[in-house]
Each structure stands twice: as C-alpha cells, then as structure tokens.
C-alpha cells in the first residue's frame, strides 16, 4: 500500500523560498537559481518515476509473458475489424501455463518461462519446442541404460553439456592428455575440437 499512498514531496531550497516569499521583487540571479533548482529536482523525480515504471513493466512481462500495451492494441484492432479468432493464444506449442504462471509438470512449483507452459528445468520435456535439449553427460550407468544429466542446454551447443559437466569433461580431458604425455596449459583451447575426440 506504500506505493499507492505517496509521501508529499519537499521542494529543494524551501527554506530560501520562505525567506524570499514576502519580497516584491527578485533579482534575475535569484529567479534563475530557484528555477534551475526546481528543474533539477523535477528531472530527478521524473527519472525515478521512469525507473519504477520500467521495473513494473519488466515484472509484468515476466509474469504474463506479454506486453500489456500490445494486448490492448490487439483488443482494439480485433474489435474494429471483427476478425474471428483475434486474441487466441496457445497455438504452435506456445501457451502461458496456468493463471499463476507455474510450471505445468505435476509437483513442480517453479515459475514457467515466459510464453511457455514449463519452467527452465522441464523445458527439454516439451516435444514441440526446438530450442533446448537435455545435457548428455552420463551421471550413472544402470541395467536399463545410462542415466543422463538432462539439464536444459541450447540445442546449438557442441558438445551438448551443461556448464558444470563441460568443466568436468574439460578437466578429465586435460588429465587424460597429461597422462599420455601431452601437457596442455589451457583445456578451453581444445573445446572446439573436444566433440571430435574419442574418450580414453
């Protein structure tokens, strides 16, 4: 409720203004000083207000996954043109999840990504999305097959490893190369060729 009930603003230099309040004439210097002081304060207030609006807009966009201004524009265009299906959402695998914006996976309480039904951890399980894939690092070998890490990684990343497992793999690669007699100071130079190398 603190945002809705703003505190009254005090004008900079109000003590000087009280001293000059009863004078009939002010010098040019006094007038310019008062005006410049008030303009600077007003500019500061506008900047602070703009930062608050930016933060609120960013929060709204994160929660609802769309701009409030674009939705208002679409509503007015849809009403004017009378187009069937104007404002429909959820096509092509893009949806907003439930009303609170929670992940659609049962038991997950994380916030869904904007314009998606799933959170960042569960995004590889969506068959319709084409951007992310799961990390292919083998955590454990089981009778049914290897158990993979599965953390979301951009599909274009080579090798398909999350940041943690990429560092681990580089460390293991450096140790293997050192064991074979190749002393490499920086394994990050090998990352480009890493996916082509055969593990020991």
mmCIF file with all atom_site columns, N, CA and C in Angstrom, residues 104-170:
data_model
loop_
_atom_site.group_PDB
_atom_site.id
_atom_site.type_symbol
_atom_site.label_atom_id
_atom_site.label_alt_id
_atom_site.label_comp_id
_atom_site.label_asym_id
_atom_site.label_entity_id
_atom_site.label_seq_id
_atom_site.pdbx_PDB_ins_code
_atom_site.Cartn_x
_atom_site.Cartn_y
_atom_site.Cartn_z
_atom_site.occupancy
_atom_site.B_iso_or_equiv
_atom_site.pdbx_formal_charge
_atom_site.auth_seq_id
_atom_site.auth_comp_id
_atom_site.auth_asym_id
_atom_site.auth_atom_id
_atom_site.pdbx_PDB_model_num
ATOM 1   N N  . UNK A 1 104 ? 3.803  -26.542 -15.683 1.00 0.00 ? 104 UNK A N  1
ATOM 2   C CA . UNK A 1 104 ? 2.719  -27.491 -15.909 1.00 0.00 ? 104 UNK A CA 1
ATOM 3   C C  . UNK A 1 104 ? 3.061  -28.907 -15.459 1.00 0.00 ? 104 UNK A C  1
ATOM 4   N N  . UNK A 1 105 ? 4.319  -29.184 -15.099 1.00 0.00 ? 105 UNK A N  1
ATOM 5   C CA . UNK A 1 105 ? 4.710  -30.510 -14.631 1.00 0.00 ? 105 UNK A CA 1
ATOM 6   C C  . UNK A 1 105 ? 4.161  -30.710 -13.218 1.00 0.00 ? 105 UNK A C  1
ATOM 7   N N  . UNK A 1 106 ? 3.543  -31.862 -12.978 1.00 0.00 ? 106 UNK A N  1
ATOM 8   C CA . UNK A 1 106 ? 2.941  -32.143 -11.674 1.00 0.00 ? 106 UNK A CA 1
ATOM 9   C C  . UNK A 1 106 ? 3.999  -32.113 -10.579 1.00 0.00 ? 106 UNK A C  1
ATOM 10  N N  . UNK A 1 107 ? 3.716  -31.373 -9.516  1.00 0.00 ? 107 UNK A N  1
ATOM 11  C CA . UNK A 1 107 ? 4.623  -31.291 -8.376  1.00 0.00 ? 107 UNK A CA 1
ATOM 12  C C  . UNK A 1 107 ? 5.666  -30.195 -8.474  1.00 0.00 ? 107 UNK A C  1
ATOM 13  N N  . UNK A 1 108 ? 5.835  -29.598 -9.622  1.00 0.00 ? 108 UNK A N  1
ATOM 14  C CA . UNK A 1 108 ? 6.827  -28.528 -9.787  1.00 0.00 ? 108 UNK A CA 1
ATOM 15  C C  . UNK A 1 108 ? 6.179  -27.199 -9.438  1.00 0.00 ? 108 UNK A C  1
ATOM 16  N N  . UNK A 1 109 ? 6.807  -26.448 -8.563  1.00 0.00 ? 109 UNK A N  1
ATOM 17  C CA . UNK A 1 109 ? 6.256  -25.165 -8.135  1.00 0.00 ? 109 UNK A CA 1
ATOM 18  C C  . UNK A 1 109 ? 7.028  -23.986 -8.726  1.00 0.00 ? 109 UNK A C  1
ATOM 19  N N  . UNK A 1 110 ? 7.938  -24.260 -9.629  1.00 0.00 ? 110 UNK A N  1
ATOM 20  C CA . UNK A 1 110 ? 8.748  -23.193 -10.233 1.00 0.00 ? 110 UNK A CA 1
ATOM 21  C C  . UNK A 1 110 ? 7.905  -22.378 -11.209 1.00 0.00 ? 110 UNK A C  1
ATOM 22  N N  . UNK A 1 111 ? 8.349  -21.165 -11.462 1.00 0.00 ? 111 UNK A N  1
ATOM 23  C CA . UNK A 1 111 ? 7.644  -20.283 -12.388 1.00 0.00 ? 111 UNK A CA 1
ATOM 24  C C  . UNK A 1 111 ? 7.923  -20.713 -13.822 1.00 0.00 ? 111 UNK A C  1
ATOM 25  N N  . UNK A 1 112 ? 6.878  -20.724 -14.633 1.00 0.00 ? 112 UNK A N  1
ATOM 26  C CA . UNK A 1 112 ? 7.036  -21.095 -16.040 1.00 0.00 ? 112 UNK A CA 1
ATOM 27  C C  . UNK A 1 112 ? 7.780  -19.991 -16.783 1.00 0.00 ? 112 UNK A C  1
ATOM 28  N N  . UNK A 1 113 ? 8.496  -20.380 -17.825 1.00 0.00 ? 113 UNK A N  1
ATOM 29  C CA . UNK A 1 113 ? 9.189  -19.401 -18.659 1.00 0.00 ? 113 UNK A CA 1
ATOM 30  C C  . UNK A 1 113 ? 8.150  -18.566 -19.395 1.00 0.00 ? 113 UNK A C  1
ATOM 31  N N  . UNK A 1 114 ? 8.465  -17.320 -19.741 1.00 0.00 ? 114 UNK A N  1
ATOM 32  C CA . UNK A 1 114 ? 7.504  -16.502 -20.473 1.00 0.00 ? 114 UNK A CA 1
ATOM 33  C C  . UNK A 1 114 ? 7.091  -17.173 -21.775 1.00 0.00 ? 114 UNK A C  1
ATOM 34  N N  . UNK A 1 115 ? 5.811  -17.146 -22.056 1.00 0.00 ? 115 UNK A N  1
ATOM 35  C CA . UNK A 1 115 ? 5.195  -17.709 -23.257 1.00 0.00 ? 115 UNK A CA 1
ATOM 36  C C  . UNK A 1 115 ? 5.283  -19.229 -23.313 1.00 0.00 ? 115 UNK A C  1
ATOM 37  N N  . UNK A 1 116 ? 5.613  -19.874 -22.201 1.00 0.00 ? 116 UNK A N  1
ATOM 38  C CA . UNK A 1 116 ? 5.719  -21.334 -22.176 1.00 0.00 ? 116 UNK A CA 1
ATOM 39  C C  . UNK A 1 116 ? 4.899  -21.888 -21.019 1.00 0.00 ? 116 UNK A C  1
ATOM 40  N N  . UNK A 1 117 ? 4.658  -23.203 -21.062 1.00 0.00 ? 117 UNK A N  1
ATOM 41  C CA . UNK A 1 117 ? 3.922  -23.874 -20.002 1.00 0.00 ? 117 UNK A CA 1
ATOM 42  C C  . UNK A 1 117 ? 4.856  -24.465 -18.959 1.00 0.00 ? 117 UNK A C  1
ATOM 43  N N  . UNK A 1 118 ? 6.145  -24.531 -19.246 1.00 0.00 ? 118 UNK A N  1
ATOM 44  C CA . UNK A 1 118 ? 7.099  -25.234 -18.395 1.00 0.00 ? 118 UNK A CA 1
ATOM 45  C C  . UNK A 1 118 ? 8.176  -24.296 -17.865 1.00 0.00 ? 118 UNK A C  1
ATOM 46  N N  . UNK A 1 119 ? 8.774  -24.704 -16.740 1.00 0.00 ? 119 UNK A N  1
ATOM 47  C CA . UNK A 1 119 ? 9.891  -23.934 -16.190 1.00 0.00 ? 119 UNK A CA 1
ATOM 48  C C  . UNK A 1 119 ? 11.170 -24.295 -16.953 1.00 0.00 ? 119 UNK A C  1
ATOM 49  N N  . UNK A 1 120 ? 12.263 -23.620 -16.619 1.00 0.00 ? 120 UNK A N  1
ATOM 50  C CA . UNK A 1 120 ? 13.521 -23.833 -17.334 1.00 0.00 ? 120 UNK A CA 1
ATOM 51  C C  . UNK A 1 120 ? 14.028 -25.261 -17.170 1.00 0.00 ? 120 UNK A C  1
ATOM 52  N N  . UNK A 1 121 ? 13.845 -25.858 -15.986 1.00 0.00 ? 121 UNK A N  1
ATOM 53  C CA . UNK A 1 121 ? 14.345 -27.217 -15.746 1.00 0.00 ? 121 UNK A CA 1
ATOM 54  C C  . UNK A 1 121 ? 13.585 -28.269 -16.549 1.00 0.00 ? 121 UNK A C  1
ATOM 55  N N  . UNK A 1 122 ? 12.301 -28.029 -16.828 1.00 0.00 ? 122 UNK A N  1
ATOM 56  C CA . UNK A 1 122 ? 11.483 -29.028 -17.519 1.00 0.00 ? 122 UNK A CA 1
ATOM 57  C C  . UNK A 1 122 ? 11.290 -28.735 -19.009 1.00 0.00 ? 122 UNK A C  1
ATOM 58  N N  . UNK A 1 123 ? 11.899 -27.698 -19.526 1.00 0.00 ? 123 UNK A N  1
ATOM 59  C CA . UNK A 1 123 ? 11.677 -27.312 -20.925 1.00 0.00 ? 123 UNK A CA 1
ATOM 60  C C  . UNK A 1 123 ? 12.118 -28.389 -21.923 1.00 0.00 ? 123 UNK A C  1
ATOM 61  N N  . UNK A 1 124 ? 13.160 -29.208 -21.660 1.00 0.00 ? 124 UNK A N  1
ATOM 62  C CA . UNK A 1 124 ? 13.500 -30.250 -22.645 1.00 0.00 ? 124 UNK A CA 1
ATOM 63  C C  . UNK A 1 124 ? 12.417 -31.314 -22.810 1.00 0.00 ? 124 UNK A C  1
ATOM 64  N N  . UNK A 1 125 ? 11.521 -31.451 -21.828 1.00 0.00 ? 125 UNK A N  1
ATOM 65  C CA . UNK A 1 125 ? 10.474 -32.471 -21.932 1.00 0.00 ? 125 UNK A CA 1
ATOM 66  C C  . UNK A 1 125 ? 9.336  -32.053 -22.863 1.00 0.00 ? 125 UNK A C  1
ATOM 67  N N  . UNK A 1 126 ? 9.312  -30.801 -23.305 1.00 0.00 ? 126 UNK A N  1
ATOM 68  C CA . UNK A 1 126 ? 8.287  -30.347 -24.248 1.00 0.00 ? 126 UNK A CA 1
ATOM 69  C C  . UNK A 1 126 ? 8.712  -30.755 -25.655 1.00 0.00 ? 126 UNK A C  1
ATOM 70  N N  . UNK A 1 127 ? 7.917  -31.601 -26.289 1.00 0.00 ? 127 UNK A N  1
ATOM 71  C CA . UNK A 1 127 ? 8.286  -32.123 -27.614 1.00 0.00 ? 127 UNK A CA 1
ATOM 72  C C  . UNK A 1 127 ? 8.143  -31.073 -28.714 1.00 0.00 ? 127 UNK A C  1
ATOM 73  N N  . UNK A 1 128 ? 7.364  -30.023 -28.471 1.00 0.00 ? 128 UNK A N  1
ATOM 74  C CA . UNK A 1 128 ? 7.114  -29.034 -29.524 1.00 0.00 ? 128 UNK A CA 1
ATOM 75  C C  . UNK A 1 128 ? 8.203  -27.970 -29.616 1.00 0.00 ? 128 UNK A C  1
ATOM 76  N N  . UNK A 1 129 ? 8.943  -27.766 -28.536 1.00 0.00 ? 129 UNK A N  1
ATOM 77  C CA . UNK A 1 129 ? 9.963  -26.713 -28.576 1.00 0.00 ? 129 UNK A CA 1
ATOM 78  C C  . UNK A 1 129 ? 11.214 -27.226 -29.284 1.00 0.00 ? 129 UNK A C  1
ATOM 79  N N  . UNK A 1 130 ? 11.913 -26.325 -29.949 1.00 0.00 ? 130 UNK A N  1
ATOM 80  C CA . UNK A 1 130 ? 13.067 -26.698 -30.774 1.00 0.00 ? 130 UNK A CA 1
ATOM 81  C C  . UNK A 1 130 ? 14.365 -26.031 -30.318 1.00 0.00 ? 130 UNK A C  1
ATOM 82  N N  . UNK A 1 131 ? 14.330 -25.315 -29.193 1.00 0.00 ? 131 UNK A N  1
ATOM 83  C CA . UNK A 1 131 ? 15.487 -24.523 -28.789 1.00 0.00 ? 131 UNK A CA 1
ATOM 84  C C  . UNK A 1 131 ? 16.396 -25.278 -27.820 1.00 0.00 ? 131 UNK A C  1
ATOM 85  N N  . UNK A 1 132 ? 15.807 -25.994 -26.859 1.00 0.00 ? 132 UNK A N  1
ATOM 86  C CA . UNK A 1 132 ? 16.589 -26.643 -25.810 1.00 0.00 ? 132 UNK A CA 1
ATOM 87  C C  . UNK A 1 132 ? 16.609 -28.154 -25.988 1.00 0.00 ? 132 UNK A C  1
ATOM 88  N N  . UNK A 1 133 ? 17.662 -28.767 -25.478 1.00 0.00 ? 133 UNK A N  1
ATOM 89  C CA . UNK A 1 133 ? 17.767 -30.221 -25.381 1.00 0.00 ? 133 UNK A CA 1
ATOM 90  C C  . UNK A 1 133 ? 18.430 -30.537 -24.048 1.00 0.00 ? 133 UNK A C  1
ATOM 91  N N  . UNK A 1 134 ? 18.367 -31.772 -23.607 1.00 0.00 ? 134 UNK A N  1
ATOM 92  C CA . UNK A 1 134 ? 18.940 -32.140 -22.319 1.00 0.00 ? 134 UNK A CA 1
ATOM 93  C C  . UNK A 1 134 ? 20.432 -32.401 -22.408 1.00 0.00 ? 134 UNK A C  1
ATOM 94  N N  . UNK A 1 135 ? 21.134 -32.165 -21.303 1.00 0.00 ? 135 UNK A N  1
ATOM 95  C CA . UNK A 1 135 ? 22.572 -32.440 -21.202 1.00 0.00 ? 135 UNK A CA 1
ATOM 96  C C  . UNK A 1 135 ? 22.795 -33.942 -21.352 1.00 0.00 ? 135 UNK A C  1
ATOM 97  N N  . UNK A 1 136 ? 23.794 -34.344 -22.132 1.00 0.00 ? 136 UNK A N  1
ATOM 98  C CA . UNK A 1 136 ? 24.028 -35.758 -22.433 1.00 0.00 ? 136 UNK A CA 1
ATOM 99  C C  . UNK A 1 136 ? 25.114 -36.386 -21.564 1.00 0.00 ? 136 UNK A C  1
ATOM 100 N N  . UNK A 1 137 ? 25.502 -35.730 -20.494 1.00 0.00 ? 137 UNK A N  1
ATOM 101 C CA . UNK A 1 137 ? 26.528 -36.271 -19.604 1.00 0.00 ? 137 UNK A CA 1
ATOM 102 C C  . UNK A 1 137 ? 25.953 -37.461 -18.843 1.00 0.00 ? 137 UNK A C  1
ATOM 103 N N  . UNK A 1 138 ? 26.666 -38.579 -18.837 1.00 0.00 ? 138 UNK A N  1
ATOM 104 C CA . UNK A 1 138 ? 26.201 -39.791 -18.155 1.00 0.00 ? 138 UNK A CA 1
ATOM 105 C C  . UNK A 1 138 ? 26.533 -39.673 -16.673 1.00 0.00 ? 138 UNK A C  1
ATOM 106 N N  . UNK A 1 139 ? 25.477 -39.585 -15.852 1.00 0.00 ? 139 UNK A N  1
ATOM 107 C CA . UNK A 1 139 ? 25.661 -39.483 -14.404 1.00 0.00 ? 139 UNK A CA 1
ATOM 108 C C  . UNK A 1 139 ? 25.914 -40.861 -13.805 1.00 0.00 ? 139 UNK A C  1
ATOM 109 N N  . UNK A 1 140 ? 25.111 -41.842 -14.258 1.00 0.00 ? 140 UNK A N  1
ATOM 110 C CA . UNK A 1 140 ? 25.195 -43.171 -13.680 1.00 0.00 ? 140 UNK A CA 1
ATOM 111 C C  . UNK A 1 140 ? 24.845 -44.204 -14.745 1.00 0.00 ? 140 UNK A C  1
ATOM 112 N N  . UNK A 1 141 ? 25.498 -45.328 -14.691 1.00 0.00 ? 141 UNK A N  1
ATOM 113 C CA . UNK A 1 141 ? 25.155 -46.429 -15.592 1.00 0.00 ? 141 UNK A CA 1
ATOM 114 C C  . UNK A 1 141 ? 24.238 -47.392 -14.850 1.00 0.00 ? 141 UNK A C  1
ATOM 115 N N  . UNK A 1 142 ? 23.123 -47.741 -15.479 1.00 0.00 ? 142 UNK A N  1
ATOM 116 C CA . UNK A 1 142 ? 22.163 -48.663 -14.871 1.00 0.00 ? 142 UNK A CA 1
ATOM 117 C C  . UNK A 1 142 ? 21.919 -49.824 -15.825 1.00 0.00 ? 142 UNK A C  1
ATOM 118 N N  . UNK A 1 143 ? 21.193 -50.858 -15.354 1.00 0.00 ? 143 UNK A N  1
ATOM 119 C CA . UNK A 1 143 ? 20.886 -52.015 -16.201 1.00 0.00 ? 143 UNK A CA 1
ATOM 120 C C  . UNK A 1 143 ? 20.008 -51.605 -17.377 1.00 0.00 ? 143 UNK A C  1
ATOM 121 N N  . UNK A 1 144 ? 19.095 -50.655 -17.140 1.00 0.00 ? 144 UNK A N  1
ATOM 122 C CA . UNK A 1 144 ? 18.185 -50.213 -18.203 1.00 0.00 ? 144 UNK A CA 1
ATOM 123 C C  . UNK A 1 144 ? 18.882 -49.301 -19.207 1.00 0.00 ? 144 UNK A C  1
ATOM 124 N N  . UNK A 1 145 ? 20.027 -48.797 -18.861 1.00 0.00 ? 145 UNK A N  1
ATOM 125 C CA . UNK A 1 145 ? 20.764 -47.892 -19.736 1.00 0.00 ? 145 UNK A CA 1
ATOM 126 C C  . UNK A 1 145 ? 21.361 -46.758 -18.929 1.00 0.00 ? 145 UNK A C  1
ATOM 127 N N  . UNK A 1 146 ? 22.146 -45.908 -19.559 1.00 0.00 ? 146 UNK A N  1
ATOM 128 C CA . UNK A 1 146 ? 22.778 -44.813 -18.824 1.00 0.00 ? 146 UNK A CA 1
ATOM 129 C C  . UNK A 1 146 ? 21.751 -43.768 -18.384 1.00 0.00 ? 146 UNK A C  1
ATOM 130 N N  . UNK A 1 147 ? 21.987 -43.190 -17.209 1.00 0.00 ? 147 UNK A N  1
ATOM 131 C CA . UNK A 1 147 ? 21.143 -42.107 -16.707 1.00 0.00 ? 147 UNK A CA 1
ATOM 132 C C  . UNK A 1 147 ? 21.867 -40.807 -17.031 1.00 0.00 ? 147 UNK A C  1
ATOM 133 N N  . UNK A 1 148 ? 21.195 -39.953 -17.799 1.00 0.00 ? 148 UNK A N  1
ATOM 134 C CA . UNK A 1 148 ? 21.799 -38.700 -18.256 1.00 0.00 ? 148 UNK A CA 1
ATOM 135 C C  . UNK A 1 148 ? 21.443 -37.560 -17.316 1.00 0.00 ? 148 UNK A C  1
ATOM 136 N N  . UNK A 1 149 ? 22.233 -36.501 -17.373 1.00 0.00 ? 149 UNK A N  1
ATOM 137 C CA . UNK A 1 149 ? 22.004 -35.310 -16.554 1.00 0.00 ? 149 UNK A CA 1
ATOM 138 C C  . UNK A 1 149 ? 20.657 -34.678 -16.904 1.00 0.00 ? 149 UNK A C  1
ATOM 139 N N  . UNK A 1 150 ? 20.441 -34.326 -18.156 1.00 0.00 ? 150 UNK A N  1
ATOM 140 C CA . UNK A 1 150 ? 19.163 -33.809 -18.613 1.00 0.00 ? 150 UNK A CA 1
ATOM 141 C C  . UNK A 1 150 ? 18.905 -32.339 -18.360 1.00 0.00 ? 150 UNK A C  1
ATOM 142 N N  . UNK A 1 151 ? 19.865 -31.592 -17.805 1.00 0.00 ? 151 UNK A N  1
ATOM 143 C CA . UNK A 1 151 ? 19.656 -30.153 -17.614 1.00 0.00 ? 151 UNK A CA 1
ATOM 144 C C  . UNK A 1 151 ? 19.505 -29.489 -18.977 1.00 0.00 ? 151 UNK A C  1
ATOM 145 N N  . UNK A 1 152 ? 18.665 -28.445 -19.076 1.00 0.00 ? 152 UNK A N  1
ATOM 146 C CA . UNK A 1 152 ? 18.461 -27.810 -20.378 1.00 0.00 ? 152 UNK A CA 1
ATOM 147 C C  . UNK A 1 152 ? 19.707 -27.100 -20.892 1.00 0.00 ? 152 UNK A C  1
ATOM 148 N N  . UNK A 1 153 ? 20.014 -27.361 -22.152 1.00 0.00 ? 153 UNK A N  1
ATOM 149 C CA . UNK A 1 153 ? 21.147 -26.752 -22.842 1.00 0.00 ? 153 UNK A CA 1
ATOM 150 C C  . UNK A 1 153 ? 20.638 -26.321 -24.207 1.00 0.00 ? 153 UNK A C  1
ATOM 151 N N  . UNK A 1 154 ? 21.149 -25.226 -24.726 1.00 0.00 ? 154 UNK A N  1
ATOM 152 C CA . UNK A 1 154 ? 20.762 -24.808 -26.071 1.00 0.00 ? 154 UNK A CA 1
ATOM 153 C C  . UNK A 1 154 ? 21.131 -25.898 -27.067 1.00 0.00 ? 154 UNK A C  1
ATOM 154 N N  . UNK A 1 155 ? 20.243 -26.159 -27.990 1.00 0.00 ? 155 UNK A N  1
ATOM 155 C CA . UNK A 1 155 ? 20.432 -27.246 -28.948 1.00 0.00 ? 155 UNK A CA 1
ATOM 156 C C  . UNK A 1 155 ? 21.667 -27.013 -29.828 1.00 0.00 ? 155 UNK A C  1
ATOM 157 N N  . UNK A 1 156 ? 22.024 -25.766 -30.047 1.00 0.00 ? 156 UNK A N  1
ATOM 158 C CA . UNK A 1 156 ? 23.160 -25.453 -30.920 1.00 0.00 ? 156 UNK A CA 1
ATOM 159 C C  . UNK A 1 156 ? 24.509 -25.644 -30.226 1.00 0.00 ? 156 UNK A C  1
ATOM 160 N N  . UNK A 1 157 ? 24.508 -25.909 -28.925 1.00 0.00 ? 157 UNK A N  1
ATOM 161 C CA . UNK A 1 157 ? 25.748 -26.071 -28.171 1.00 0.00 ? 157 UNK A CA 1
ATOM 162 C C  . UNK A 1 157 ? 26.432 -27.384 -28.533 1.00 0.00 ? 157 UNK A C  1
ATOM 163 N N  . UNK A 1 158 ? 27.737 -27.309 -28.790 1.00 0.00 ? 158 UNK A N  1
ATOM 164 C CA . UNK A 1 158 ? 28.526 -28.513 -29.060 1.00 0.00 ? 158 UNK A CA 1
ATOM 165 C C  . UNK A 1 158 ? 29.720 -28.476 -28.124 1.00 0.00 ? 158 UNK A C  1
ATOM 166 N N  . UNK A 1 159 ? 29.965 -29.458 -27.332 1.00 0.00 ? 159 UNK A N  1
ATOM 167 C CA . UNK A 1 159 ? 29.192 -30.664 -27.069 1.00 0.00 ? 159 UNK A CA 1
ATOM 168 C C  . UNK A 1 159 ? 27.941 -30.331 -26.264 1.00 0.00 ? 159 UNK A C  1
ATOM 169 N N  . UNK A 1 160 ? 26.966 -31.218 -26.276 1.00 0.00 ? 160 UNK A N  1
ATOM 170 C CA . UNK A 1 160 ? 25.685 -30.964 -25.612 1.00 0.00 ? 160 UNK A CA 1
ATOM 171 C C  . UNK A 1 160 ? 25.847 -31.279 -24.125 1.00 0.00 ? 160 UNK A C  1
ATOM 172 N N  . UNK A 1 161 ? 26.494 -30.352 -23.423 1.00 0.00 ? 161 UNK A N  1
ATOM 173 C CA . UNK A 1 161 ? 26.741 -30.498 -21.993 1.00 0.00 ? 161 UNK A CA 1
ATOM 174 C C  . UNK A 1 161 ? 26.390 -29.195 -21.294 1.00 0.00 ? 161 UNK A C  1
ATOM 175 N N  . UNK A 1 162 ? 25.873 -29.309 -20.065 1.00 0.00 ? 162 UNK A N  1
ATOM 176 C CA . UNK A 1 162 ? 25.623 -28.106 -19.272 1.00 0.00 ? 162 UNK A CA 1
ATOM 177 C C  . UNK A 1 162 ? 26.972 -27.549 -18.804 1.00 0.00 ? 162 UNK A C  1
ATOM 178 N N  . UNK A 1 163 ? 26.969 -26.358 -18.239 1.00 0.00 ? 163 UNK A N  1
ATOM 179 C CA . UNK A 1 163 ? 28.222 -25.685 -17.872 1.00 0.00 ? 163 UNK A CA 1
ATOM 180 C C  . UNK A 1 163 ? 29.030 -26.504 -16.866 1.00 0.00 ? 163 UNK A C  1
ATOM 181 N N  . UNK A 1 164 ? 28.350 -27.089 -15.885 1.00 0.00 ? 164 UNK A N  1
ATOM 182 C CA . UNK A 1 164 ? 29.049 -27.873 -14.864 1.00 0.00 ? 164 UNK A CA 1
ATOM 183 C C  . UNK A 1 164 ? 29.745 -29.078 -15.474 1.00 0.00 ? 164 UNK A C  1
ATOM 184 N N  . UNK A 1 165 ? 29.024 -29.813 -16.305 1.00 0.00 ? 165 UNK A N  1
ATOM 185 C CA . UNK A 1 165 ? 29.596 -31.030 -16.879 1.00 0.00 ? 165 UNK A CA 1
ATOM 186 C C  . UNK A 1 165 ? 30.605 -30.726 -17.989 1.00 0.00 ? 165 UNK A C  1
ATOM 187 N N  . UNK A 1 166 ? 30.491 -29.574 -18.625 1.00 0.00 ? 166 UNK A N  1
ATOM 188 C CA . UNK A 1 166 ? 31.501 -29.176 -19.602 1.00 0.00 ? 166 UNK A CA 1
ATOM 189 C C  . UNK A 1 166 ? 32.838 -28.950 -18.900 1.00 0.00 ? 166 UNK A C  1
ATOM 190 N N  . UNK A 1 167 ? 32.793 -28.280 -17.740 1.00 0.00 ? 167 UNK A N  1
ATOM 191 C CA . UNK A 1 167 ? 34.024 -28.063 -16.970 1.00 0.00 ? 167 UNK A CA 1
ATOM 192 C C  . UNK A 1 167 ? 34.615 -29.390 -16.501 1.00 0.00 ? 167 UNK A C  1
ATOM 193 N N  . UNK A 1 168 ? 33.737 -30.300 -16.032 1.00 0.00 ? 168 UNK A N  1
ATOM 194 C CA . UNK A 1 168 ? 34.217 -31.618 -15.604 1.00 0.00 ? 168 UNK A CA 1
ATOM 195 C C  . UNK A 1 168 ? 34.874 -32.353 -16.757 1.00 0.00 ? 168 UNK A C  1
ATOM 196 N N  . UNK A 1 169 ? 34.241 -32.324 -17.921 1.00 0.00 ? 169 UNK A N  1
ATOM 197 C CA . UNK A 1 169 ? 34.776 -33.021 -19.091 1.00 0.00 ? 169 UNK A CA 1
ATOM 198 C C  . UNK A 1 169 ? 36.109 -32.432 -19.519 1.00 0.00 ? 169 UNK A C  1
ATOM 199 N N  . UNK A 1 170 ? 36.223 -31.101 -19.474 1.00 0.00 ? 170 UNK A N  1
ATOM 200 C CA . UNK A 1 170 ? 37.494 -30.463 -19.811 1.00 0.00 ? 170 UNK A CA 1
ATOM 201 C C  . UNK A 1 170 ? 38.581 -30.888 -18.833 1.00 0.00 ? 170 UNK A C  1
#
